[in-house]
């Protein structure tokens, strides 16, 4: 591996040969935006940023990295939130941003095939042009790429209906560490001939290969879609005990989410925001109150299908405990207005400082208790220091986003406290963002020794020189 920023002789020339001098960036100003992650918590210098134009050029860059034993960080939209998309110790960055063509979009086969650097938004536009959708959506759609979403096995707001990225995959093309290319893009739903290349890549975080093309299954655009923002109040209101208030309204939200999941057909999204996050979004983005300004939390519900789900939804929500007001929209502009209160949490939180973004899943039965207890445990772990804890998330699948603002980027005491709480309660330390470098310290607690052995053997088989995203996902052997 290349030492810090010591560049092996001949390496830059090999990369320049591979991608052309205009796309082999070594000027610090040109490299800067590739060296810092979205949160501003992670990053480091790159010895070079290579911007290949196609699979062939990606293969040549990887062959050069292998030959010169230089670590390489694949990078898509650089919207990852766990520090896996940026260099740490002078690796090369391999940006997929120029591989951005949609290659085919076929409603009859129900399949879109696009290059890995295609943004989610561009793929959504292509799908819409044939009256189809992707069944996956995240707020970073304008920058996040299909390759990055495969590599992180992205989740998002439609997981409860269509599953995460791995469930949408119809195939991938991948360049392996030595520059060889493996491709299976057929999109056949039934195709049992051995190991599944796409599934091996899903969630591999750039450690097993570089995804260069992605095939995704399409779903039909529904005839009806309705969005409701439901204001909720818990039974406990005591400024002396805010934790009890959060636990209480979380219990109301979980109970409503479970009931909607069970009794309403076609639920696409069940998203939860709390009063402090709502106030922050409204202030940062100058948005009006959506409904009941004194609510403790809001559940955003979306349902769609061949029949109008409004009546069924209204009946299921109106009678539920803790509901105070409902704002409903069934047109695109109105729905976008309601979604803004939820989707814009990430950017509003980032206005407060560099966040520690902890993305966890809890069993539904432990969600409310965890949500109530987490702030106090973080504060205790940090010796009572002034830390803000802002919660929101995809309550329909037990996924809570725990955002800490206050601790220094390299202060892990609050992160560790949250992960310990999650493991004690039978949850996962990474619901959808991946491990990256942010959660490395907890992988060994979250996976059995047998699991880790399999992961290491797969890694060694596909990347024997250890050049692909070194230091990400797999903790060093003790
Ligand atoms: P990058 O950030 O560039 O990379 C992420 C990881 O994938 C890195 O380890 C990188 O090395 C690897 N990688 C990238 N491209 C490739 C490739 N072609 N081949 C191999 N490895 C590659 N995530 C969710 O899951 N759900 C959400 O709802 C969600 N919402 C978000 C909202 C906002 C506002 C933001 C900023 C982020 C959000 N994210 C969400 C996180 C992020 O968008 C996802 O992790 C996304 O999948 C990253 O895609 P990317 O192209 O930006 O990848
Ligand atoms: C979201 O659901 O909005 C994301 O996962 C991003 C975040 O956690 O901030
Ligand atoms: Zn999320």
Short mmCIF file of C-alpha atoms and ligand atoms in Angstrom, two decimals:
data_model
loop_
_atom_site.label_atom_id
_atom_site.label_comp_id
_atom_site.label_asym_id
_atom_site.label_seq_id
_atom_site.Cartn_x
_atom_site.Cartn_y
_atom_site.Cartn_z
CA UNK A 1 0.00 0.00 0.00
CA UNK A 2 1.20 3.52 -0.74
CA UNK A 3 2.56 5.27 2.34
CA UNK A 4 0.56 8.40 3.16
CA UNK A 5 0.97 10.72 0.17
CA UNK A 6 4.05 9.03 -1.23
CA UNK A 7 3.14 8.29 -4.81
CA UNK A 8 4.74 5.17 -6.29
CA UNK A 9 6.78 6.11 -9.30
CA UNK A 10 4.84 5.65 -12.52
CA UNK A 11 1.44 5.40 -10.81
CA UNK A 12 0.11 8.84 -11.82
CA UNK A 13 1.24 8.27 -15.40
CA UNK A 14 -0.62 4.93 -15.46
CA UNK A 15 -3.81 6.59 -14.15
CA UNK A 16 -3.45 9.44 -16.60
CA UNK A 17 -3.03 6.92 -19.42
CA UNK A 18 -6.18 5.17 -18.25
CA UNK A 19 -8.54 8.15 -18.04
CA UNK A 20 -6.76 10.94 -19.92
CA UNK A 21 -4.89 13.83 -18.26
CA UNK A 22 -8.01 16.02 -17.88
CA UNK A 23 -9.63 13.40 -15.67
CA UNK A 24 -6.61 12.50 -13.57
CA UNK A 25 -6.81 15.18 -10.86
CA UNK A 26 -3.82 15.88 -8.63
CA UNK A 27 -4.29 19.62 -8.05
CA UNK A 28 -5.36 20.11 -4.38
CA UNK A 29 -8.15 22.55 -5.33
CA UNK A 30 -9.61 20.14 -7.86
CA UNK A 31 -9.38 17.20 -5.44
CA UNK A 32 -10.87 19.01 -2.45
CA UNK A 33 -14.57 18.21 -2.95
CA UNK A 34 -13.76 14.49 -3.32
CA UNK A 35 -11.80 14.43 -0.05
CA UNK A 36 -14.49 15.47 2.46
CA UNK A 37 -17.71 13.58 3.12
CA UNK A 38 -21.24 15.02 3.20
CA UNK A 39 -21.30 15.31 7.01
CA UNK A 40 -17.86 17.05 7.09
CA UNK A 41 -16.91 14.54 9.82
CA UNK A 42 -14.71 12.27 7.67
CA UNK A 43 -12.07 12.72 5.01
CA UNK A 44 -8.41 12.92 4.14
CA UNK A 45 -6.07 13.52 1.25
CA UNK A 46 -6.26 11.54 -1.99
CA UNK A 47 -3.10 10.89 -3.98
CA UNK A 48 -5.18 11.27 -7.12
CA UNK A 49 -8.80 11.50 -8.22
CA UNK A 50 -9.50 9.42 -11.33
CA UNK A 51 -12.65 10.15 -13.33
CA UNK A 52 -13.06 7.31 -15.88
CA UNK A 53 -15.61 7.57 -18.68
CA UNK A 54 -16.63 3.91 -19.00
CA UNK A 55 -16.15 0.36 -17.74
CA UNK A 56 -13.00 -0.10 -19.78
CA UNK A 57 -11.34 2.93 -18.14
CA UNK A 58 -12.47 1.80 -14.68
CA UNK A 59 -10.77 -1.54 -15.39
CA UNK A 60 -7.55 0.20 -16.39
CA UNK A 61 -7.55 2.35 -13.21
CA UNK A 62 -8.07 -0.72 -11.01
CA UNK A 63 -5.39 -2.65 -12.83
CA UNK A 64 -3.00 0.25 -12.15
CA UNK A 65 -3.99 0.40 -8.47
CA UNK A 66 -3.42 -3.36 -8.18
CA UNK A 67 -0.07 -3.24 -9.94
CA UNK A 68 1.23 -0.33 -7.80
CA UNK A 69 -0.54 -1.58 -4.63
CA UNK A 70 -2.41 1.68 -4.11
CA UNK A 71 -5.65 1.65 -2.09
CA UNK A 72 -8.69 2.93 -4.00
CA UNK A 73 -11.94 4.46 -2.76
CA UNK A 74 -14.88 4.15 -5.18
CA UNK A 75 -17.02 7.28 -5.00
CA UNK A 76 -20.48 7.95 -6.43
CA UNK A 77 -22.41 11.01 -5.28
CA UNK A 78 -20.46 11.27 -2.00
CA UNK A 79 -23.71 11.44 -0.02
CA UNK A 80 -22.75 8.47 2.17
CA UNK A 81 -23.03 9.21 5.88
CA UNK A 82 -20.51 6.78 7.41
CA UNK A 83 -17.20 7.98 5.96
CA UNK A 84 -16.78 5.15 3.42
CA UNK A 85 -16.78 7.33 0.31
CA UNK A 86 -13.72 9.46 1.05
CA UNK A 87 -10.01 8.70 1.41
CA UNK A 88 -8.47 8.39 4.84
CA UNK A 89 -4.76 7.84 4.28
CA UNK A 90 -3.88 8.99 0.79
CA UNK A 91 -5.80 6.41 -1.26
CA UNK A 92 -6.82 7.11 -4.85
CA UNK A 93 -10.43 8.17 -5.38
CA UNK A 94 -12.20 6.52 -8.30
CA UNK A 95 -15.17 8.74 -9.12
CA UNK A 96 -18.02 7.14 -11.10
CA UNK A 97 -19.66 10.48 -11.89
CA UNK A 98 -18.95 10.30 -15.65
CA UNK A 99 -20.60 6.89 -15.99
CA UNK A 100 -24.04 8.48 -15.98
CA UNK A 101 -25.97 7.12 -18.97
CA UNK A 102 -29.32 5.37 -18.79
CA UNK A 103 -28.81 2.47 -21.20
CA UNK A 104 -32.33 1.06 -21.46
CA UNK A 105 -35.70 1.36 -19.77
CA UNK A 106 -38.17 -1.33 -20.76
CA UNK A 107 -41.64 -1.39 -19.14
CA UNK A 108 -42.43 -4.78 -20.65
CA UNK A 109 -39.41 -6.49 -19.14
CA UNK A 110 -39.93 -4.21 -16.12
CA UNK A 111 -36.25 -3.31 -16.10
CA UNK A 112 -34.03 -0.24 -16.26
CA UNK A 113 -30.29 -0.60 -16.92
CA UNK A 114 -28.03 2.36 -16.22
CA UNK A 115 -24.40 3.13 -15.60
CA UNK A 116 -23.42 3.21 -11.94
CA UNK A 117 -22.85 6.97 -11.73
CA UNK A 118 -26.42 7.72 -12.85
CA UNK A 119 -28.18 9.65 -10.10
CA UNK A 120 -31.31 8.20 -8.54
CA UNK A 121 -33.22 11.28 -9.77
CA UNK A 122 -32.11 10.69 -13.38
CA UNK A 123 -33.15 7.03 -13.16
CA UNK A 124 -36.52 8.11 -11.69
CA UNK A 125 -37.08 10.47 -14.64
CA UNK A 126 -36.25 7.68 -17.10
CA UNK A 127 -38.65 5.31 -15.32
CA UNK A 128 -41.41 7.94 -15.27
CA UNK A 129 -41.07 8.35 -19.06
CA UNK A 130 -42.42 4.79 -19.39
CA UNK A 131 -45.02 5.28 -16.61
CA UNK A 132 -42.97 3.30 -14.14
CA UNK A 133 -41.20 3.84 -10.82
CA UNK A 134 -38.16 2.31 -9.14
CA UNK A 135 -39.77 1.40 -5.81
CA UNK A 136 -36.89 3.04 -3.98
CA UNK A 137 -36.47 6.67 -2.96
CA UNK A 138 -34.18 8.71 -0.71
CA UNK A 139 -33.95 12.46 -0.11
CA UNK A 140 -30.42 12.57 -1.58
CA UNK A 141 -31.86 11.53 -4.97
CA UNK A 142 -30.29 14.43 -6.91
CA UNK A 143 -26.73 13.35 -6.01
CA UNK A 144 -26.80 9.74 -4.79
CA UNK A 145 -25.90 7.30 -7.56
CA UNK A 146 -27.20 3.83 -8.37
CA UNK A 147 -23.74 2.33 -7.82
CA UNK A 148 -23.44 3.96 -4.39
CA UNK A 149 -26.93 2.79 -3.52
CA UNK A 150 -26.03 -0.80 -4.43
CA UNK A 151 -22.77 -0.55 -2.48
CA UNK A 152 -24.57 0.72 0.65
CA UNK A 153 -27.73 -1.35 0.08
CA UNK A 154 -29.60 1.94 0.53
CA UNK A 155 -32.98 1.89 2.25
CA UNK A 156 -35.12 4.99 2.23
CA UNK A 157 -38.80 5.73 2.52
CA UNK A 158 -40.36 2.84 0.57
CA UNK A 159 -38.62 -0.10 2.21
CA UNK A 160 -41.76 -1.26 4.00
CA UNK A 161 -43.39 -1.86 0.61
CA UNK A 162 -40.59 -2.69 -1.83
CA UNK A 163 -37.58 -3.57 0.32
CA UNK A 164 -34.09 -2.01 0.24
CA UNK A 165 -31.85 -1.66 -2.82
CA UNK A 166 -30.91 -5.36 -2.82
CA UNK A 167 -34.57 -6.26 -3.32
CA UNK A 168 -34.80 -3.99 -6.38
CA UNK A 169 -31.73 -5.42 -8.12
CA UNK A 170 -32.00 -7.20 -11.45
CA UNK A 171 -28.24 -7.45 -11.91
CA UNK A 172 -24.94 -5.59 -11.96
CA UNK A 173 -21.75 -5.23 -13.93
CA UNK A 174 -18.67 -5.09 -11.71
CA UNK A 175 -14.97 -4.47 -12.21
CA UNK A 176 -12.90 -6.58 -9.82
CA UNK A 177 -9.72 -5.47 -8.09
CA UNK A 178 -7.43 -6.85 -10.81
CA UNK A 179 -9.35 -5.06 -13.57
CA UNK A 180 -11.38 -8.05 -14.76
CA UNK A 181 -15.06 -7.50 -15.53
CA UNK A 182 -18.01 -9.62 -14.34
CA UNK A 183 -21.48 -8.90 -15.69
CA UNK A 184 -24.99 -10.23 -15.20
CA UNK A 185 -27.68 -7.70 -16.11
CA UNK A 186 -30.49 -9.92 -17.44
CA UNK A 187 -33.06 -8.94 -14.82
CA UNK A 188 -34.61 -12.40 -14.96
CA UNK A 189 -36.74 -12.88 -11.86
CA UNK A 190 -36.03 -16.62 -11.82
CA UNK A 191 -32.40 -17.46 -12.52
CA UNK A 192 -30.85 -20.00 -10.17
CA UNK A 193 -27.43 -20.70 -11.58
CA UNK A 194 -25.21 -20.42 -8.55
CA UNK A 195 -24.00 -17.41 -6.60
CA UNK A 196 -25.74 -14.09 -7.19
CA UNK A 197 -23.26 -11.43 -8.26
CA UNK A 198 -25.62 -8.51 -7.56
CA UNK A 199 -26.43 -9.75 -4.06
CA UNK A 200 -22.74 -10.20 -3.26
CA UNK A 201 -22.16 -6.55 -4.20
CA UNK A 202 -25.19 -5.21 -2.28
CA UNK A 203 -23.92 -3.70 0.96
CA UNK A 204 -20.26 -4.39 0.12
CA UNK A 205 -19.37 -0.67 0.46
CA UNK A 206 -16.75 -0.65 -2.29
CA UNK A 207 -14.70 -3.42 -0.65
CA UNK A 208 -15.35 -6.23 -3.18
CA UNK A 209 -15.51 -4.56 -6.59
CA UNK A 210 -16.51 -1.40 -8.43
CA UNK A 211 -20.07 -1.47 -9.72
CA UNK A 212 -20.20 -0.02 -13.25
CA UNK A 213 -23.74 -0.88 -14.38
CA UNK A 214 -26.95 -1.55 -12.48
CA UNK A 215 -30.21 -3.21 -13.54
CA UNK A 216 -33.28 -2.41 -11.42
CA UNK A 217 -36.78 -3.85 -11.50
CA UNK A 218 -39.54 -1.35 -12.27
CA UNK A 219 -42.97 -1.05 -10.68
CA UNK A 220 -46.05 0.51 -12.31
CA UNK A 221 -47.08 4.07 -11.40
CA UNK A 222 -50.15 3.66 -9.17
CA UNK A 223 -53.45 5.28 -10.17
CA UNK A 224 -53.90 6.85 -6.74
CA UNK A 225 -51.43 8.06 -4.13
CA UNK A 226 -52.23 9.94 -0.94
CA UNK A 227 -49.99 11.41 1.74
CA UNK A 228 -51.07 12.30 5.29
CA UNK A 229 -49.12 14.11 7.99
CA UNK A 230 -50.66 13.01 11.26
CA UNK A 231 -50.07 15.11 14.38
CA UNK A 232 -49.67 13.03 17.54
CA UNK A 233 -49.63 13.74 21.26
CA UNK A 234 -48.43 11.32 23.92
CA UNK A 235 -49.96 10.91 27.34
CA UNK A 236 -46.98 12.33 29.28
CA UNK A 237 -46.22 16.06 29.11
CA UNK A 238 -43.67 17.10 31.67
CA UNK A 239 -40.87 19.54 31.01
CA UNK A 240 -39.17 17.97 34.06
CA UNK A 241 -39.10 14.61 32.26
CA UNK A 242 -38.82 15.07 28.47
CA UNK A 243 -37.66 11.44 28.09
CA UNK A 244 -41.02 10.20 29.31
CA UNK A 245 -42.70 12.49 26.77
CA UNK A 246 -40.63 11.11 23.88
CA UNK A 247 -41.23 7.51 24.98
CA UNK A 248 -44.93 8.15 25.35
CA UNK A 249 -45.49 9.71 21.90
CA UNK A 250 -43.20 7.09 20.33
CA UNK A 251 -45.47 4.43 21.75
CA UNK A 252 -48.45 6.13 20.14
CA UNK A 253 -46.58 6.34 16.80
CA UNK A 254 -45.46 2.69 16.85
CA UNK A 255 -48.94 1.52 17.68
CA UNK A 256 -50.46 3.55 14.80
CA UNK A 257 -47.73 2.42 12.38
CA UNK A 258 -48.32 -1.25 13.25
CA UNK A 259 -52.06 -0.87 12.89
CA UNK A 260 -51.72 0.83 9.47
CA UNK A 261 -49.31 -1.84 8.30
CA UNK A 262 -51.85 -4.48 9.26
CA UNK A 263 -55.12 -2.89 8.18
CA UNK A 264 -54.47 -0.62 5.17
CA UNK A 265 -53.52 -1.99 1.75
CA UNK A 266 -50.72 -0.33 -0.18
CA UNK A 267 -48.85 1.52 2.58
CA UNK A 268 -45.70 2.95 0.93
CA UNK A 269 -44.20 4.98 3.78
CA UNK A 270 -44.45 5.38 7.57
CA UNK A 271 -42.06 8.10 8.70
CA UNK A 272 -41.71 9.72 12.12
CA UNK A 273 -40.50 13.17 13.17
CA UNK A 274 -40.52 14.72 16.65
CA UNK A 275 -41.35 18.23 17.87
CA UNK A 276 -37.72 19.41 18.21
CA UNK A 277 -36.81 18.23 14.69
CA UNK A 278 -39.97 19.78 13.28
CA UNK A 279 -39.15 23.12 14.96
CA UNK A 280 -35.62 22.98 13.58
CA UNK A 281 -36.76 22.24 10.00
CA UNK A 282 -39.37 24.98 10.14
CA UNK A 283 -36.86 27.51 11.43
CA UNK A 284 -33.97 26.53 9.11
CA UNK A 285 -36.18 26.46 6.02
CA UNK A 286 -38.80 29.06 6.99
CA UNK A 287 -41.72 26.64 6.67
CA UNK A 288 -45.19 27.24 8.20
CA UNK A 289 -46.66 24.92 10.86
CA UNK A 290 -48.12 21.83 9.16
CA UNK A 291 -50.89 21.25 11.74
CA UNK A 292 -51.33 21.15 15.54
CA UNK A 293 -48.34 23.32 16.57
CA UNK A 294 -48.29 21.73 20.03
CA UNK A 295 -47.96 18.15 18.78
CA UNK A 296 -45.20 15.95 20.24
CA UNK A 297 -44.54 14.14 16.96
CA UNK A 298 -45.86 13.63 13.43
CA UNK A 299 -46.32 10.39 11.51
CA UNK A 300 -46.09 10.81 7.74
CA UNK A 301 -48.15 8.12 6.04
CA UNK A 302 -48.28 7.44 2.32
CA UNK A 303 -50.45 4.87 0.58
CA UNK A 304 -51.05 4.11 -3.08
CA UNK A 305 -52.77 1.64 -5.36
CA UNK A 306 -55.30 0.99 -8.10
CA UNK A 307 -58.10 2.26 -5.85
CA UNK A 308 -58.18 5.50 -3.86
CA UNK A 309 -56.82 4.59 -0.38
CA UNK A 310 -58.10 7.85 1.25
CA UNK A 311 -61.21 6.48 2.96
CA UNK A 312 -59.53 3.40 4.35
CA UNK A 313 -56.63 5.53 5.57
CA UNK A 314 -58.90 8.15 7.17
CA UNK A 315 -60.89 5.48 9.02
CA UNK A 316 -57.73 3.80 10.31
CA UNK A 317 -56.16 7.07 11.47
CA UNK A 318 -59.14 9.01 12.85
CA UNK A 319 -59.99 6.47 15.52
CA UNK A 320 -56.42 5.95 16.68
CA UNK A 321 -55.25 7.06 20.13
CA UNK A 322 -53.19 10.26 20.31
CA UNK A 323 -54.11 11.69 16.88
CA UNK A 324 -54.90 15.43 17.09
CA UNK A 325 -54.90 16.69 13.47
CA UNK A 326 -54.36 15.30 9.96
CA UNK A 327 -53.12 17.20 6.90
CA UNK A 328 -53.80 15.31 3.66
CA UNK A 329 -52.63 15.79 0.06
CA UNK A 330 -53.21 13.75 -3.09
CA UNK A 331 -51.62 16.03 -5.68
CA UNK A 332 -47.87 16.15 -6.38
CA UNK A 333 -47.30 19.70 -5.07
CA UNK A 334 -49.30 19.15 -1.91
CA UNK A 335 -47.58 15.86 -1.19
CA UNK A 336 -44.15 17.44 -1.71
CA UNK A 337 -45.09 20.16 0.80
CA UNK A 338 -45.87 17.53 3.45
CA UNK A 339 -42.76 15.48 2.64
CA UNK A 340 -40.52 18.55 3.06
CA UNK A 341 -41.06 18.47 6.85
CA UNK A 342 -39.62 14.96 6.93
CA UNK A 343 -37.11 14.96 4.07
CA UNK A 344 -35.39 18.17 5.01
CA UNK A 345 -34.38 17.03 8.50
CA UNK A 346 -30.91 16.01 7.28
CA UNK A 347 -29.96 19.42 5.92
CA UNK A 348 -31.59 21.29 8.82
CA UNK A 349 -29.60 19.22 11.35
CA UNK A 350 -26.39 19.92 9.41
CA UNK A 351 -26.92 23.67 9.96
CA UNK A 352 -26.24 23.09 13.69
CA UNK A 353 -22.72 21.70 13.21
CA UNK A 354 -20.98 18.49 12.22
CA UNK A 355 -23.43 15.73 13.15
CA UNK A 356 -22.67 12.21 14.37
CA UNK A 357 -25.21 10.27 12.30
CA UNK A 358 -26.19 7.00 13.94
CA UNK A 359 -28.68 4.97 11.99
CA UNK A 360 -30.11 2.08 13.96
CA UNK A 361 -32.95 -0.45 13.88
CA UNK A 362 -34.85 -1.62 16.94
CA UNK A 363 -37.35 -4.43 17.25
CA UNK A 364 -40.75 -2.63 17.19
CA UNK A 365 -41.42 -3.65 20.80
CA UNK A 366 -38.29 -1.78 21.98
CA UNK A 367 -38.52 1.29 19.71
CA UNK A 368 -40.43 3.63 22.05
CA UNK A 369 -38.47 2.79 25.19
CA UNK A 370 -35.17 3.26 23.30
CA UNK A 371 -36.29 6.59 21.83
CA UNK A 372 -37.16 7.84 25.32
CA UNK A 373 -33.93 6.66 26.94
CA UNK A 374 -31.31 7.53 24.32
CA UNK A 375 -30.77 11.26 25.08
CA UNK A 376 -30.04 10.66 28.76
CA UNK A 377 -27.62 7.81 28.03
CA UNK A 378 -25.74 9.92 25.48
CA UNK A 379 -25.52 12.81 27.91
CA UNK A 380 -24.23 10.50 30.67
CA UNK A 381 -21.62 9.00 28.31
CA UNK A 382 -20.41 12.49 27.45
CA UNK A 383 -20.16 13.54 31.10
CA UNK A 384 -23.28 15.75 30.92
CA UNK A 385 -21.81 17.95 28.17
CA UNK A 386 -24.06 20.04 25.98
CA UNK A 387 -25.12 17.65 23.21
CA UNK A 388 -28.29 17.88 21.17
CA UNK A 389 -29.90 14.57 20.24
CA UNK A 390 -32.36 14.78 17.36
CA UNK A 391 -34.35 11.71 16.39
CA UNK A 392 -36.36 10.92 13.27
CA UNK A 393 -36.72 7.96 10.98
CA UNK A 394 -38.50 5.21 9.17
CA UNK A 395 -40.65 3.96 12.05
CA UNK A 396 -42.53 1.53 9.78
CA UNK A 397 -39.47 -0.72 9.71
CA UNK A 398 -38.10 0.11 13.17
CA UNK A 399 -35.33 2.36 11.77
CA UNK A 400 -34.49 5.40 13.91
CA UNK A 401 -31.92 8.04 12.91
CA UNK A 402 -30.09 9.28 16.02
CA UNK A 403 -28.25 12.54 15.33
CA UNK A 404 -25.79 13.89 17.90
CA UNK A 405 -24.63 17.48 17.59
CA UNK A 406 -21.98 18.73 19.98
CA UNK A 407 -19.30 16.04 20.32
CA UNK A 408 -16.08 16.59 18.38
CA UNK A 409 -15.89 14.48 15.18
CA UNK A 410 -13.41 12.02 16.70
CA UNK A 411 -15.19 11.76 20.08
CA UNK A 412 -16.93 8.36 19.92
CA UNK A 413 -18.28 8.20 23.50
CA UNK A 414 -21.84 9.16 22.50
CA UNK A 415 -21.79 6.86 19.44
CA UNK A 416 -20.60 3.94 21.57
CA UNK A 417 -23.33 4.51 24.15
CA UNK A 418 -26.01 4.44 21.44
CA UNK A 419 -24.63 1.27 19.82
CA UNK A 420 -24.40 -0.49 23.19
CA UNK A 421 -28.04 0.39 23.88
CA UNK A 422 -29.05 -0.94 20.47
CA UNK A 423 -27.18 -4.23 20.84
CA UNK A 424 -28.66 -4.77 24.35
CA UNK A 425 -32.13 -4.34 22.85
CA UNK A 426 -31.62 -6.78 19.96
CA UNK A 427 -31.33 -4.13 17.24
CA UNK A 428 -28.85 -3.33 14.46
CA UNK A 429 -26.11 -0.68 14.56
CA UNK A 430 -26.64 -0.01 10.84
CA UNK A 431 -30.13 -0.01 9.42
CA UNK A 432 -29.37 1.44 6.00
CA UNK A 433 -26.29 3.71 5.87
CA UNK A 434 -23.71 0.92 6.21
CA UNK A 435 -20.64 0.64 8.41
CA UNK A 436 -18.03 2.73 6.59
CA UNK A 437 -15.41 3.82 9.07
CA UNK A 438 -17.93 5.33 11.50
CA UNK A 439 -19.13 2.02 12.96
CA UNK A 440 -16.03 -0.10 12.54
CA UNK A 441 -15.52 -0.43 16.29
CA UNK A 442 -18.87 -2.18 16.71
CA UNK A 443 -18.89 -4.64 13.81
CA UNK A 444 -17.40 -7.40 15.96
CA UNK A 445 -20.20 -6.96 18.52
CA UNK A 446 -22.86 -6.88 15.83
CA UNK A 447 -21.75 -10.00 13.90
CA UNK A 448 -20.80 -13.48 15.10
CA UNK A 449 -17.24 -14.78 14.71
CA UNK A 450 -18.52 -17.17 12.01
CA UNK A 451 -20.16 -14.33 10.08
CA UNK A 452 -16.97 -12.29 10.23
CA UNK A 453 -14.91 -15.24 9.00
CA UNK A 454 -17.16 -15.60 5.95
CA UNK A 455 -16.95 -11.86 5.25
CA UNK A 456 -13.14 -11.90 5.49
CA UNK A 457 -12.83 -14.95 3.24
CA UNK A 458 -15.07 -13.40 0.59
CA UNK A 459 -13.02 -10.21 0.79
CA UNK A 460 -9.73 -12.10 0.47
CA UNK A 461 -11.01 -14.13 -2.47
CA UNK A 462 -12.17 -11.10 -4.48
CA UNK A 463 -9.55 -8.59 -3.39
CA UNK A 464 -6.45 -10.54 -2.33
CA UNK A 465 -4.23 -7.44 -2.39
CA UNK A 466 -6.63 -5.53 -0.13
CA UNK A 467 -6.71 -2.47 -2.41
CA UNK A 468 -10.48 -1.88 -2.44
CA UNK A 469 -11.64 0.64 0.16
CA UNK A 470 -9.12 -0.50 2.79
CA UNK A 471 -10.19 0.19 6.38
CA UNK A 472 -13.91 0.25 5.54
CA UNK A 473 -16.53 -2.26 6.77
CA UNK A 474 -14.18 -4.99 8.06
CA UNK A 475 -12.41 -4.34 11.36
CA UNK A 476 -8.71 -5.26 11.48
CA UNK A 477 -8.08 -8.81 12.73
CA UNK A 478 -7.42 -8.64 16.49
P1 LIG B 1 -21.10 7.44 -2.02
O1 LIG B 1 -21.42 8.28 -0.84
O2 LIG B 1 -20.24 8.03 -3.05
O3 LIG B 1 -20.45 6.06 -1.52
C1 LIG B 1 -21.04 5.30 -0.51
C2 LIG B 1 -20.29 3.97 -0.39
O4 LIG B 1 -20.46 3.22 -1.59
C3 LIG B 1 -18.79 4.11 -0.22
O5 LIG B 1 -18.32 3.06 0.58
C4 LIG B 1 -18.24 3.98 -1.64
O6 LIG B 1 -16.92 3.51 -1.66
C5 LIG B 1 -19.20 2.97 -2.24
N1 LIG B 1 -19.43 3.16 -3.67
C6 LIG B 1 -19.95 4.25 -4.30
N2 LIG B 1 -20.10 4.01 -5.60
C7 LIG B 1 -19.67 2.75 -5.82
C8 LIG B 1 -19.58 1.91 -6.97
N3 LIG B 1 -19.98 2.33 -8.16
N4 LIG B 1 -19.07 0.67 -6.82
C9 LIG B 1 -18.67 0.21 -5.60
N5 LIG B 1 -18.73 0.96 -4.49
C10 LIG B 1 -19.23 2.20 -4.60
N6 LIG B 1 -29.37 6.44 2.78
C11 LIG B 1 -30.37 5.54 2.93
O7 LIG B 1 -30.09 4.34 2.93
N7 LIG B 1 -31.66 5.94 3.09
C12 LIG B 1 -32.02 7.24 3.08
O8 LIG B 1 -33.19 7.55 3.25
C13 LIG B 1 -30.99 8.21 2.89
N8 LIG B 1 -31.30 9.52 2.84
C14 LIG B 1 -30.30 10.44 2.70
C15 LIG B 1 -30.63 11.79 2.65
C16 LIG B 1 -29.64 12.75 2.54
C17 LIG B 1 -30.01 14.20 2.48
C18 LIG B 1 -28.27 12.34 2.48
C19 LIG B 1 -27.17 13.35 2.35
C20 LIG B 1 -27.94 11.00 2.51
C21 LIG B 1 -28.94 10.04 2.61
N9 LIG B 1 -28.66 8.67 2.64
C22 LIG B 1 -29.66 7.75 2.76
C23 LIG B 1 -27.26 8.22 2.55
C24 LIG B 1 -26.72 8.09 1.10
O9 LIG B 1 -27.44 8.90 0.21
C25 LIG B 1 -26.77 6.64 0.63
O10 LIG B 1 -25.89 5.87 1.41
C26 LIG B 1 -26.44 6.43 -0.84
O11 LIG B 1 -26.68 5.10 -1.17
C27 LIG B 1 -25.00 6.80 -1.20
O12 LIG B 1 -24.89 6.90 -2.61
P2 LIG B 1 -23.66 7.71 -3.24
O13 LIG B 1 -23.71 7.54 -4.70
O14 LIG B 1 -23.66 9.10 -2.74
O15 LIG B 1 -22.44 6.90 -2.67
C1 LIG B 2 -33.03 9.92 5.87
O1 LIG B 2 -33.80 9.00 6.12
O2 LIG B 2 -33.43 11.07 5.63
C2 LIG B 2 -31.60 9.59 5.81
O3 LIG B 2 -31.25 8.30 6.05
C3 LIG B 2 -30.60 10.64 6.04
C4 LIG B 2 -30.26 10.90 7.48
O4 LIG B 2 -30.18 9.97 8.29
O5 LIG B 2 -30.04 12.07 7.81
ZN1 LIG B 3 -33.01 7.12 6.39
#
